[in-house]
PDB file of C-alpha atoms in Angstrom:
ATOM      1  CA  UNK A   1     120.629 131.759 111.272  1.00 53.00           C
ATOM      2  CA  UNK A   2     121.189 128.746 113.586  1.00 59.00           C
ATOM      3  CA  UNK A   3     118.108 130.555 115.848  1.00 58.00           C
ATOM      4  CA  UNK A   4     115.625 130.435 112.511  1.00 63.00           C
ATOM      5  CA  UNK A   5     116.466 126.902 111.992  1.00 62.00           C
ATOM      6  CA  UNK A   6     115.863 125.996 115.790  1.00 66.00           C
ATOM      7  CA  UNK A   7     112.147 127.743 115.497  1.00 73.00           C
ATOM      8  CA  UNK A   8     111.607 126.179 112.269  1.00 72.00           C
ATOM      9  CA  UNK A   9     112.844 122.598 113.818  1.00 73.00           C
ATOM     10  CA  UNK A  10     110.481 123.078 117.047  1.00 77.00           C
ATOM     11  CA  UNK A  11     107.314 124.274 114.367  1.00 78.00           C
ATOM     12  CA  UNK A  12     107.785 120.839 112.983  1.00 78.00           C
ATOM     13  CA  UNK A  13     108.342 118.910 116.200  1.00 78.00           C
ATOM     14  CA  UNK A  14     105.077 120.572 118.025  1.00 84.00           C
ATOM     15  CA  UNK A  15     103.100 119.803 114.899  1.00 87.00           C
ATOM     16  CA  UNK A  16     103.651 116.737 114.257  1.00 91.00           C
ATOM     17  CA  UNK A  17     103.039 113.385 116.697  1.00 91.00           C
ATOM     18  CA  UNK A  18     105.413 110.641 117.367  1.00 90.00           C
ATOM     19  CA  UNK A  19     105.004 108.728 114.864  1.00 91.00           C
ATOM     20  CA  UNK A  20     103.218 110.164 112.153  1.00 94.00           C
ATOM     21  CA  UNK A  21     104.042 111.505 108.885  1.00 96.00           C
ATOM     22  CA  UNK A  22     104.738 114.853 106.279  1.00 96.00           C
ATOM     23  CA  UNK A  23     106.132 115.089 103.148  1.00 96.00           C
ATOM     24  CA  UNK A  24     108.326 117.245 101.262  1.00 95.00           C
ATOM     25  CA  UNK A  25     105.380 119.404 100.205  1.00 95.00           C
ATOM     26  CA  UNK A  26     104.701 120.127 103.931  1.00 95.00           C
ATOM     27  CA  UNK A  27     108.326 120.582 104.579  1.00 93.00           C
ATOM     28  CA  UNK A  28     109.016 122.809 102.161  1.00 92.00           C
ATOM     29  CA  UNK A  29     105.637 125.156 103.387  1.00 92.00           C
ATOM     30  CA  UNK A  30     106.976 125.099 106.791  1.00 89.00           C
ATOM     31  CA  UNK A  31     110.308 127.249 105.176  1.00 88.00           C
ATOM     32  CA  UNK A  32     112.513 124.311 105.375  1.00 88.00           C
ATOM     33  CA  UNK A  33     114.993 123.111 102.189  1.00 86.00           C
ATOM     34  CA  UNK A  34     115.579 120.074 101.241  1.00 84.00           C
ATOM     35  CA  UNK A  35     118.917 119.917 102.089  1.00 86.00           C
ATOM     36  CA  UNK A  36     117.439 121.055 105.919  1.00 87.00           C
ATOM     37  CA  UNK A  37     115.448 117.979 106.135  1.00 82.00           C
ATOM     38  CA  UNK A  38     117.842 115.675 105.212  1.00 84.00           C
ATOM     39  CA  UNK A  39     120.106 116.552 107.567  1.00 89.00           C
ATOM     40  CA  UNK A  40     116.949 116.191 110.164  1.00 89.00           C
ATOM     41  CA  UNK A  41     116.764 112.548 108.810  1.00 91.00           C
ATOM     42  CA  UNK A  42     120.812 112.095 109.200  1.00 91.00           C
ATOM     43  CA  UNK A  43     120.176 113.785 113.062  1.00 90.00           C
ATOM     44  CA  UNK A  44     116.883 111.210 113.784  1.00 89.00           C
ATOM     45  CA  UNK A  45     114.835 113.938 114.569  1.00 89.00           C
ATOM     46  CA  UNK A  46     112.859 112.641 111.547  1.00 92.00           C
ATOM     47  CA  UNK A  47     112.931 109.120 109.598  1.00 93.00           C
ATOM     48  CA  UNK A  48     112.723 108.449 105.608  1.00 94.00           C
ATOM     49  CA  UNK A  49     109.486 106.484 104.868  1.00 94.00           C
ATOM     50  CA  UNK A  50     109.645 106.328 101.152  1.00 93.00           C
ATOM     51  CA  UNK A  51     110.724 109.093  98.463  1.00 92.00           C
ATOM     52  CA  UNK A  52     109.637 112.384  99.719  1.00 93.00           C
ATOM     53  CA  UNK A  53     107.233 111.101 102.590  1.00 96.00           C
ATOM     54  CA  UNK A  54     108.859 111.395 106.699  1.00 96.00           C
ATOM     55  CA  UNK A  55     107.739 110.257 109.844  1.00 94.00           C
ATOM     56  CA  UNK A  56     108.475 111.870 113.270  1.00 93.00           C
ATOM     57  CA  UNK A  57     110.275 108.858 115.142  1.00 90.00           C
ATOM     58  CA  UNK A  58     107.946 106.913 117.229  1.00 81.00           C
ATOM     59  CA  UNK A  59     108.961 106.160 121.300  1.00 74.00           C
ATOM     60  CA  UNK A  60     109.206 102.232 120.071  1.00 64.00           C
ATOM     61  CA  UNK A  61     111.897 102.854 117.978  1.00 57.00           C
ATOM     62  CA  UNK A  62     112.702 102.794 114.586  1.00 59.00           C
ATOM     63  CA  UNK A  63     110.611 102.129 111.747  1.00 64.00           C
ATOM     64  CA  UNK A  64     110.314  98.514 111.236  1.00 67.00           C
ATOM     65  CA  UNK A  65     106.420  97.448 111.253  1.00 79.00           C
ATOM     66  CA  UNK A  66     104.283  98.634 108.582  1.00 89.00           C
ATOM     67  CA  UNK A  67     102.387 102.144 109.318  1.00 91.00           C
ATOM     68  CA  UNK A  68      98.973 101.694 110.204  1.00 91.00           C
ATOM     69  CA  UNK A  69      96.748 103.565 107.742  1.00 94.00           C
ATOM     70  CA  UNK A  70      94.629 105.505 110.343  1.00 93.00           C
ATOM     71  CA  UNK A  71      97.353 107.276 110.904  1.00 93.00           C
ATOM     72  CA  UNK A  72      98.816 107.832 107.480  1.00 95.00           C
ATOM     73  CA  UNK A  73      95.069 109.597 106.546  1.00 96.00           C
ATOM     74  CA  UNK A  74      95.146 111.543 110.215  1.00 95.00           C
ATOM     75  CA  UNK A  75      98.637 112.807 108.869  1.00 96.00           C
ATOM     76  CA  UNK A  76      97.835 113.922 105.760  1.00 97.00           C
ATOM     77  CA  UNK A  77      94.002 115.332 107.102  1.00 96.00           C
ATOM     78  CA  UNK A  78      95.536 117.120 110.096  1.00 94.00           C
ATOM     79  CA  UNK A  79      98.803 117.909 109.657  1.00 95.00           C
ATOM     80  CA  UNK A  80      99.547 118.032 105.354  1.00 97.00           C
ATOM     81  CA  UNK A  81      96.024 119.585 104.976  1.00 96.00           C
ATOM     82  CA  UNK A  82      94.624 117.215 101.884  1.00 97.00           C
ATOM     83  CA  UNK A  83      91.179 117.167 101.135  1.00 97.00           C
ATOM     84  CA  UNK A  84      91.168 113.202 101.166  1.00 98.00           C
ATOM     85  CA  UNK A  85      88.269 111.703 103.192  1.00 98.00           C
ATOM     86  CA  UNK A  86      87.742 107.908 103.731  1.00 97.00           C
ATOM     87  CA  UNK A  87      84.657 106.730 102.268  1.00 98.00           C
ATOM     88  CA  UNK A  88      82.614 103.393 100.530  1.00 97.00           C
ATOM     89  CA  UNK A  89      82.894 100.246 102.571  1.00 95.00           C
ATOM     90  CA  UNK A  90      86.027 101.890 104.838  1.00 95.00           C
ATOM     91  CA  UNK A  91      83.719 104.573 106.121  1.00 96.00           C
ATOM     92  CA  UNK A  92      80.839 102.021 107.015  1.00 95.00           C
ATOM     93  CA  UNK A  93      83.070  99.725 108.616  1.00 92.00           C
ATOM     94  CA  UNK A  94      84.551 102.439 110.963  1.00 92.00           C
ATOM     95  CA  UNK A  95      81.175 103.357 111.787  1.00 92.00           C
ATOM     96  CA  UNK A  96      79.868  99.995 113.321  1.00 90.00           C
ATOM     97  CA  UNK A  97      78.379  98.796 110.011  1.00 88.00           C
ATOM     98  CA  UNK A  98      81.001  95.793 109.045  1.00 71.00           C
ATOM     99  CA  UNK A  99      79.527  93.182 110.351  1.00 64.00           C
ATOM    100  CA  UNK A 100      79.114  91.459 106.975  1.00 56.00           C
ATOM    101  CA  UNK A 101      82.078  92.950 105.805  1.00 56.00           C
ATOM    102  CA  UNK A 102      85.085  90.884 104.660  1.00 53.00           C
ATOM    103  CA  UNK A 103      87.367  93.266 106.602  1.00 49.00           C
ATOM    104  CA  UNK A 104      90.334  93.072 108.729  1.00 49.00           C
ATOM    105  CA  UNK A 105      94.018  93.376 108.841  1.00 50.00           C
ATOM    106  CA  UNK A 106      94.391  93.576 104.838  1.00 61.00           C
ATOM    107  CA  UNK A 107      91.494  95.312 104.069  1.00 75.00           C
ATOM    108  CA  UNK A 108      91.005  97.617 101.036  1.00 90.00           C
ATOM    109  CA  UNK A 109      90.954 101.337 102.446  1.00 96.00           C
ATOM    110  CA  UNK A 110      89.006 103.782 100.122  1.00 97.00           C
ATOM    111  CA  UNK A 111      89.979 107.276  99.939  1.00 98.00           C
ATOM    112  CA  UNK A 112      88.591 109.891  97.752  1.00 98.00           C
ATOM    113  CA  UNK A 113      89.897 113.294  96.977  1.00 98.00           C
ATOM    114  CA  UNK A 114      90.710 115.857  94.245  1.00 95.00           C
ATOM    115  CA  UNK A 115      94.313 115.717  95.300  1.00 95.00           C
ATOM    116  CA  UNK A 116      96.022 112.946  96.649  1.00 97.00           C
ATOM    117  CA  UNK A 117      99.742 112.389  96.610  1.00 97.00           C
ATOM    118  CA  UNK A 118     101.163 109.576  94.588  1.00 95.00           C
ATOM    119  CA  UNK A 119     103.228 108.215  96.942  1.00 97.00           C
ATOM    120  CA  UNK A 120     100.046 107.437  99.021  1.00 97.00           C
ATOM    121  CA  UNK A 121      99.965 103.809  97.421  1.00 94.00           C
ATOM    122  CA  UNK A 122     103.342 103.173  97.570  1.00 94.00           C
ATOM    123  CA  UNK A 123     103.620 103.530 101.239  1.00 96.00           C
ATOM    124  CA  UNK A 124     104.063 100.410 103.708  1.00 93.00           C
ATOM    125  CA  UNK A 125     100.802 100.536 105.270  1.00 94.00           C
ATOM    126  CA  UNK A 126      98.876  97.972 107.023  1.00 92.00           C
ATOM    127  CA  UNK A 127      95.727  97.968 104.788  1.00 93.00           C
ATOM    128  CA  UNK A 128      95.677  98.174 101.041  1.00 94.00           C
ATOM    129  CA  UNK A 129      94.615 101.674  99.769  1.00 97.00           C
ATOM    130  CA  UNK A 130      92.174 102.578  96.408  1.00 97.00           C
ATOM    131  CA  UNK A 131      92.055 105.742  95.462  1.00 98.00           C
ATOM    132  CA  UNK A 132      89.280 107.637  94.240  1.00 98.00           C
ATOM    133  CA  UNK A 133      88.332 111.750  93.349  1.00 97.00           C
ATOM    134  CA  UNK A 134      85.379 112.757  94.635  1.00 96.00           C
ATOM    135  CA  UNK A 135      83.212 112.976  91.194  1.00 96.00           C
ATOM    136  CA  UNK A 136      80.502 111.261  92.218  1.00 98.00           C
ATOM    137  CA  UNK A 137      78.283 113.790  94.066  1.00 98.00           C
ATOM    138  CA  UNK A 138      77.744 117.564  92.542  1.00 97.00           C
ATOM    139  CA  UNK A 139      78.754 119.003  95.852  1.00 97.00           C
ATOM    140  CA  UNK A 140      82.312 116.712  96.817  1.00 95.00           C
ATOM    141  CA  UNK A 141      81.971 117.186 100.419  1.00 95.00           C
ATOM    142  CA  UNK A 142      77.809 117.097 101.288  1.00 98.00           C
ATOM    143  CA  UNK A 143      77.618 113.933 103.328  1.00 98.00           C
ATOM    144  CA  UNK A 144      81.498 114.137 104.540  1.00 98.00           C
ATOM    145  CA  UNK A 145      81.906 114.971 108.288  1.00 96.00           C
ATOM    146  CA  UNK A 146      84.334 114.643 111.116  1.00 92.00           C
ATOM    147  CA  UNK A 147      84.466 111.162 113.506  1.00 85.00           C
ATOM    148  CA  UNK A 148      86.410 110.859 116.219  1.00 76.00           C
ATOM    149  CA  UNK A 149      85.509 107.141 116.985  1.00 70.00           C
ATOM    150  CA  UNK A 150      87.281 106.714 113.725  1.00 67.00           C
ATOM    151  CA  UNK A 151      90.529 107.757 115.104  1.00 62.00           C
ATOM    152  CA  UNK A 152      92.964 106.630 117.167  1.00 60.00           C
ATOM    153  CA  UNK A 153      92.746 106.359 120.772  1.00 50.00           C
ATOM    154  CA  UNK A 154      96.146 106.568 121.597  1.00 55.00           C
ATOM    155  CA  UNK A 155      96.599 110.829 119.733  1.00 61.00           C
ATOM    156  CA  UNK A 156      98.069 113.264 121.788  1.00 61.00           C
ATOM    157  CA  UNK A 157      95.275 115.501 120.510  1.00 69.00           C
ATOM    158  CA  UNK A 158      91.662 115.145 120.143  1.00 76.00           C
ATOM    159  CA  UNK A 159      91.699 114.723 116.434  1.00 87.00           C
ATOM    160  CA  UNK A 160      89.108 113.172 114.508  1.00 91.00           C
ATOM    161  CA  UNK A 161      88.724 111.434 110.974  1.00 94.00           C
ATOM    162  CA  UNK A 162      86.939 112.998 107.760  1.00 96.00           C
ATOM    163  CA  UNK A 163      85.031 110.295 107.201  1.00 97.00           C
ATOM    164  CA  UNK A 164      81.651 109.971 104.951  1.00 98.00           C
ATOM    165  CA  UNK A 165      78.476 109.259 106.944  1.00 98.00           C
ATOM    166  CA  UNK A 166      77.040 105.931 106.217  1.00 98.00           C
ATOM    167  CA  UNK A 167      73.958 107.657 104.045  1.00 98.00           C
ATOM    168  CA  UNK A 168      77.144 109.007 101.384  1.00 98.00           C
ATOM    169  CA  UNK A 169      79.374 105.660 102.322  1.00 98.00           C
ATOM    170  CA  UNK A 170      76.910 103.345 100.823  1.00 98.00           C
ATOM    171  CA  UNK A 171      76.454 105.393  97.502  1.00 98.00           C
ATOM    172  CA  UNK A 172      80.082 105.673  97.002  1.00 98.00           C
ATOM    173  CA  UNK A 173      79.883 101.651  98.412  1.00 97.00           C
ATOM    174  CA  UNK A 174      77.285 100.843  94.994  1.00 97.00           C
ATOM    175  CA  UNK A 175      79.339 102.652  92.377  1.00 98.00           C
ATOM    176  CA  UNK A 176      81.898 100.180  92.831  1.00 97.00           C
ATOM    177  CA  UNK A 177      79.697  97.410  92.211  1.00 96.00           C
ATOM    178  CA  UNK A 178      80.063  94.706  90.721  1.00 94.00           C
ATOM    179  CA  UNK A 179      83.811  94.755  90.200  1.00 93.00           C
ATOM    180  CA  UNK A 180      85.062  95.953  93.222  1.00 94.00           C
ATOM    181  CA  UNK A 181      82.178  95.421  95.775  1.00 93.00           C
ATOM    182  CA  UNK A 182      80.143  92.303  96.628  1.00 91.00           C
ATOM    183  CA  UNK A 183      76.196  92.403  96.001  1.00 94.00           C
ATOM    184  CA  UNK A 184      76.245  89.601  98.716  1.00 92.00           C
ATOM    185  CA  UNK A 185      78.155  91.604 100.694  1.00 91.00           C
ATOM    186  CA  UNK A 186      76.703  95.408 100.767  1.00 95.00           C
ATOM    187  CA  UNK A 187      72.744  93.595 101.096  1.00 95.00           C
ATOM    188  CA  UNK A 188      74.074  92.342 104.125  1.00 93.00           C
ATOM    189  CA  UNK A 189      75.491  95.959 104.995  1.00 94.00           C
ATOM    190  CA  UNK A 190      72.200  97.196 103.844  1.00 96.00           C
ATOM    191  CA  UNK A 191      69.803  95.536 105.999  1.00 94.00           C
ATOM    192  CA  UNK A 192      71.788  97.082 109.428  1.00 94.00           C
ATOM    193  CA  UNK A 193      71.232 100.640 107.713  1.00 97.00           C
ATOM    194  CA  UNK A 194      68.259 101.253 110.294  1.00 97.00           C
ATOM    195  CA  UNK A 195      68.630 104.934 110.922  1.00 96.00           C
ATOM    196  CA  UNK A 196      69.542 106.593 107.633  1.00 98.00           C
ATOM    197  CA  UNK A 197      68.395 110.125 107.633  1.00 98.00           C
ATOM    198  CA  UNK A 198      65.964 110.619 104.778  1.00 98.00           C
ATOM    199  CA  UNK A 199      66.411 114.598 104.047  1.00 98.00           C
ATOM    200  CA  UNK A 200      70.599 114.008 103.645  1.00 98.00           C
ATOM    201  CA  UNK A 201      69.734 110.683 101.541  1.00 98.00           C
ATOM    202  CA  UNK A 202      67.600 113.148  99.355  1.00 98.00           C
ATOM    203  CA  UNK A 203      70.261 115.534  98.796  1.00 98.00           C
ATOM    204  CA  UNK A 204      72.474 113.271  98.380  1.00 98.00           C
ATOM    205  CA  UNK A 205      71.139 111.313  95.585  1.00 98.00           C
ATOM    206  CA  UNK A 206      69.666 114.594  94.098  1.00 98.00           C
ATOM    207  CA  UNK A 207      72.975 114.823  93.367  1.00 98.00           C
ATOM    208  CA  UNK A 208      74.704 112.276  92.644  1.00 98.00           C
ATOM    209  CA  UNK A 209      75.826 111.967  88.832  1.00 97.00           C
ATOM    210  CA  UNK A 210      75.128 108.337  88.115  1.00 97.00           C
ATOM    211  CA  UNK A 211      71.984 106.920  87.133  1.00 97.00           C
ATOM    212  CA  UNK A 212      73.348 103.341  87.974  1.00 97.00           C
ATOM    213  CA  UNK A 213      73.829 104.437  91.526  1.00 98.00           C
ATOM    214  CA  UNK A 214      70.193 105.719  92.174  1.00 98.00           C
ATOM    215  CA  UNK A 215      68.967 103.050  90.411  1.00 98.00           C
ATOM    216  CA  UNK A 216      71.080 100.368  93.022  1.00 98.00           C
ATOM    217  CA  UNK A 217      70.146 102.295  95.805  1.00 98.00           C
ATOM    218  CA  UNK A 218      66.546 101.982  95.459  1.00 98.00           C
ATOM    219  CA  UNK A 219      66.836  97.909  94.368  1.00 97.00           C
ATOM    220  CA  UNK A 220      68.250  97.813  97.848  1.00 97.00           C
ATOM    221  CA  UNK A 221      65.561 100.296  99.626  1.00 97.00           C
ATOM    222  CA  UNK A 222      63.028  98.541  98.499  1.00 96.00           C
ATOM    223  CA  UNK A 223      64.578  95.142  99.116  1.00 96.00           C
ATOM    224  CA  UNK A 224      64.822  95.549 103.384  1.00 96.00           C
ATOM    225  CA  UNK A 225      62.008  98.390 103.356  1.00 96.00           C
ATOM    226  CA  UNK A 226      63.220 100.177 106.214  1.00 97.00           C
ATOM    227  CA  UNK A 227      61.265 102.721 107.976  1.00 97.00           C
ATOM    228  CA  UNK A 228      63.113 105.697 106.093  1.00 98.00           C
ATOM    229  CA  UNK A 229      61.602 104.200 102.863  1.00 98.00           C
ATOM    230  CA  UNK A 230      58.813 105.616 102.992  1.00 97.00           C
ATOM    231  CA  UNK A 231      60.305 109.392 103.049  1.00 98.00           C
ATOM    232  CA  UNK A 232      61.867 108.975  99.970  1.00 98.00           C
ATOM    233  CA  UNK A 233      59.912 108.715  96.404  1.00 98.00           C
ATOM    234  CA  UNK A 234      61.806 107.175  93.477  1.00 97.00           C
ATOM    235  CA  UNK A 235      59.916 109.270  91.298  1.00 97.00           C
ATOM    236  CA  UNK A 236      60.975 113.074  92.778  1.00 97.00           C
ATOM    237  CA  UNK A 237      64.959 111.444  91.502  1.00 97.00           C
ATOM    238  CA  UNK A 238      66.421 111.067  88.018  1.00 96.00           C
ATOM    239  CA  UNK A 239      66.052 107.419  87.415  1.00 97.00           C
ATOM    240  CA  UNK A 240      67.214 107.986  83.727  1.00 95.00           C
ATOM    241  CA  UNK A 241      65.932 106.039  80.800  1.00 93.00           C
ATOM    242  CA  UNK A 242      66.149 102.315  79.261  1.00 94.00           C
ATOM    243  CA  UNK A 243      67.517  99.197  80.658  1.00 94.00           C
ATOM    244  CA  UNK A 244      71.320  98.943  82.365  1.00 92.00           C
ATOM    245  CA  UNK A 245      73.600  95.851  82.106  1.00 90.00           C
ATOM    246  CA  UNK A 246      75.465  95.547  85.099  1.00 87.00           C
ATOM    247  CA  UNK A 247      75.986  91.521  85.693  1.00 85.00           C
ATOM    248  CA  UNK A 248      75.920  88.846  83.545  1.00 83.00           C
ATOM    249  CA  UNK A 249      73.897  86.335  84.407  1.00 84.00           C
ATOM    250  CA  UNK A 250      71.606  88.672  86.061  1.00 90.00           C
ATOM    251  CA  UNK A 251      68.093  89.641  85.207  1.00 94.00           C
ATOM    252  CA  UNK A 252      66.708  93.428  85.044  1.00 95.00           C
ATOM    253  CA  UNK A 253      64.882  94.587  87.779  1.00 96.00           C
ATOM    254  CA  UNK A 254      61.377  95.044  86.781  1.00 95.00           C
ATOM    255  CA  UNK A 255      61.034  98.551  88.618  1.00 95.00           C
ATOM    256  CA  UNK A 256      64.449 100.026  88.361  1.00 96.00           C
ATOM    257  CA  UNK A 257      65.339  98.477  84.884  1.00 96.00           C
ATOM    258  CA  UNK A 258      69.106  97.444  85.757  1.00 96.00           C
ATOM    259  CA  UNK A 259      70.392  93.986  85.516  1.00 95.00           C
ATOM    260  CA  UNK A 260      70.814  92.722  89.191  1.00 95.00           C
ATOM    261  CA  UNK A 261      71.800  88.992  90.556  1.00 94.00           C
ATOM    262  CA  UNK A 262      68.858  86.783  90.162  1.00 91.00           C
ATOM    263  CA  UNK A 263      67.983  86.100  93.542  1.00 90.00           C
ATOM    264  CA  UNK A 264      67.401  90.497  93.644  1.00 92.00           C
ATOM    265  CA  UNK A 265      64.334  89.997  91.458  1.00 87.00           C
ATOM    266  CA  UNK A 266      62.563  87.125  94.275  1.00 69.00           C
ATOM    267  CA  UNK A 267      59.018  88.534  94.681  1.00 56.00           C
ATOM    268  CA  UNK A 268      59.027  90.865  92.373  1.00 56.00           C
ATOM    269  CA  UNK A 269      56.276  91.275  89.484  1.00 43.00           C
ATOM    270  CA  UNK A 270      57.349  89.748  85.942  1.00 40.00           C
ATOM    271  CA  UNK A 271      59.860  91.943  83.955  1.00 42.00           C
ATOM    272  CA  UNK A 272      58.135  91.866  81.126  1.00 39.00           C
ATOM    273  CA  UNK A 273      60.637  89.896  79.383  1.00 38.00           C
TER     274      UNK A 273
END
């Protein structure tokens, strides 16, 4: 008995860092009861985070400053196994696109996924965390890949972030506006999106389940006119029917029939209106 619960001690210890995290779900998978873990906690082989989440203890010591959220979602990728990737204005900023972005230490992390634990939200993280599922697209993971420049340097292993590319990052980016994202600030975003592949933007907004969002994405397109423009035809994509209110204040776009910040309409022929 005492040899099980040294193999099933050492499964934990080789799979998990210094420093990161599991929780009782993942604990419980690895054979281990309850009662087991707590007496791991009472032992310092591992350290109570918050109800049912655990962190292997780190060389600096005990857990004082708040967990940075890389590696809370590298915990729960890699080690727990949820489908959670990061996404929207996260995902651009991580890929060299937040220039514009008002980002930083207390930045709004996005994470989308089908399943993600409740006490995600609730944990003492350095970086405030939305959570979304992953209804957006038709197929939840076209446009979602692996980064490792998204990780951290410092991993014992060469792990790497699920992460959505920017083409995905700036549709899920555009759903949130105008409540939760800046116009201001995603134009800026958009006019650094250079070298956006036009066959994944394609199947992408083929399917994509909001008309708003297609609509958006081409106000923007055809706003900086970049040279991946001109592969992609507003007319091969549901653009839906009618005019959208989206802003007040606003004006609808004469094309694209969605009500947009005025200065969105500069140049553009009369509305009709």
């Amino acid at each position: 008995m005492k040899a099980e619960k040294s193999q099933k001690l050492k499964r934990v210890l080789e799979a998990v860092p210094a420093g990161f995290l599991v929780d009782a779900r993942w604990l419980t998978a690895q054979g281990l009861a309850y009662e087991t873990f707590r007496d791991y906690v009472k032992r310092g082989w591992l350290e109570r985070v918050s109800r049912g989440v655990f962190r292997r203890p780190a060389p600096q010591g005990p857990l004082s400053e708040p967990i940075n959220w890389k590696t809370c979602l590298l915990s729960m990728q890699q080690i727990m196994g949820y489908g959670v990737h990061v996404g929207g204005t996260t995902a651009l900023d991580q890929q060299g696109y937040a220039h514009y972005l008002r980002l930083g230490h207390h930045a709004t992390v996005w994470v989308y996924g089908d399943v993600i634990p409740n006490w995600l939200v609730k944990l003492p993280l350095n970086a405030s965390v939305v959570t979304r599922r992953r209804s957006l697209f038709d197929d939840p993971t076209l446009g979602v890949v692996s980064d490792s420049a998204a990780g951290d340097s410092h991993l014992p292993w060469d792990w790497a972030m699920t992460i959505s590319a920017p083409e995905r990052a700036i549709l899920e980016a555009m759903d949130e506006l105008p409540d939760q994202e800046s116009f201001h600030n995603l134009d800026m975003v958009f006019q650094s999106l250079t070298t956006l592949r036009p066959k994944l933007l394609t199947a992408l907004l083929h399917g994509c389940k909001k008309v708003k969002v297609r609509r958006l994405f081409f106000v923007f397109a055809d706003r900086h006119d970049h040279p991946w423009r001109k592969r992609l035809d507003p007319a091969d994509f549901n653009l839906g029917s009618g005019d959208r209110a989206l802003v007040s204040g606003g004006r609808i776009h004469p094309r694209y029939r969605i009500m947009v910040p005025e200065e969105f309409i500069s140049g553009e022929i009369s509305d009709g209106g």
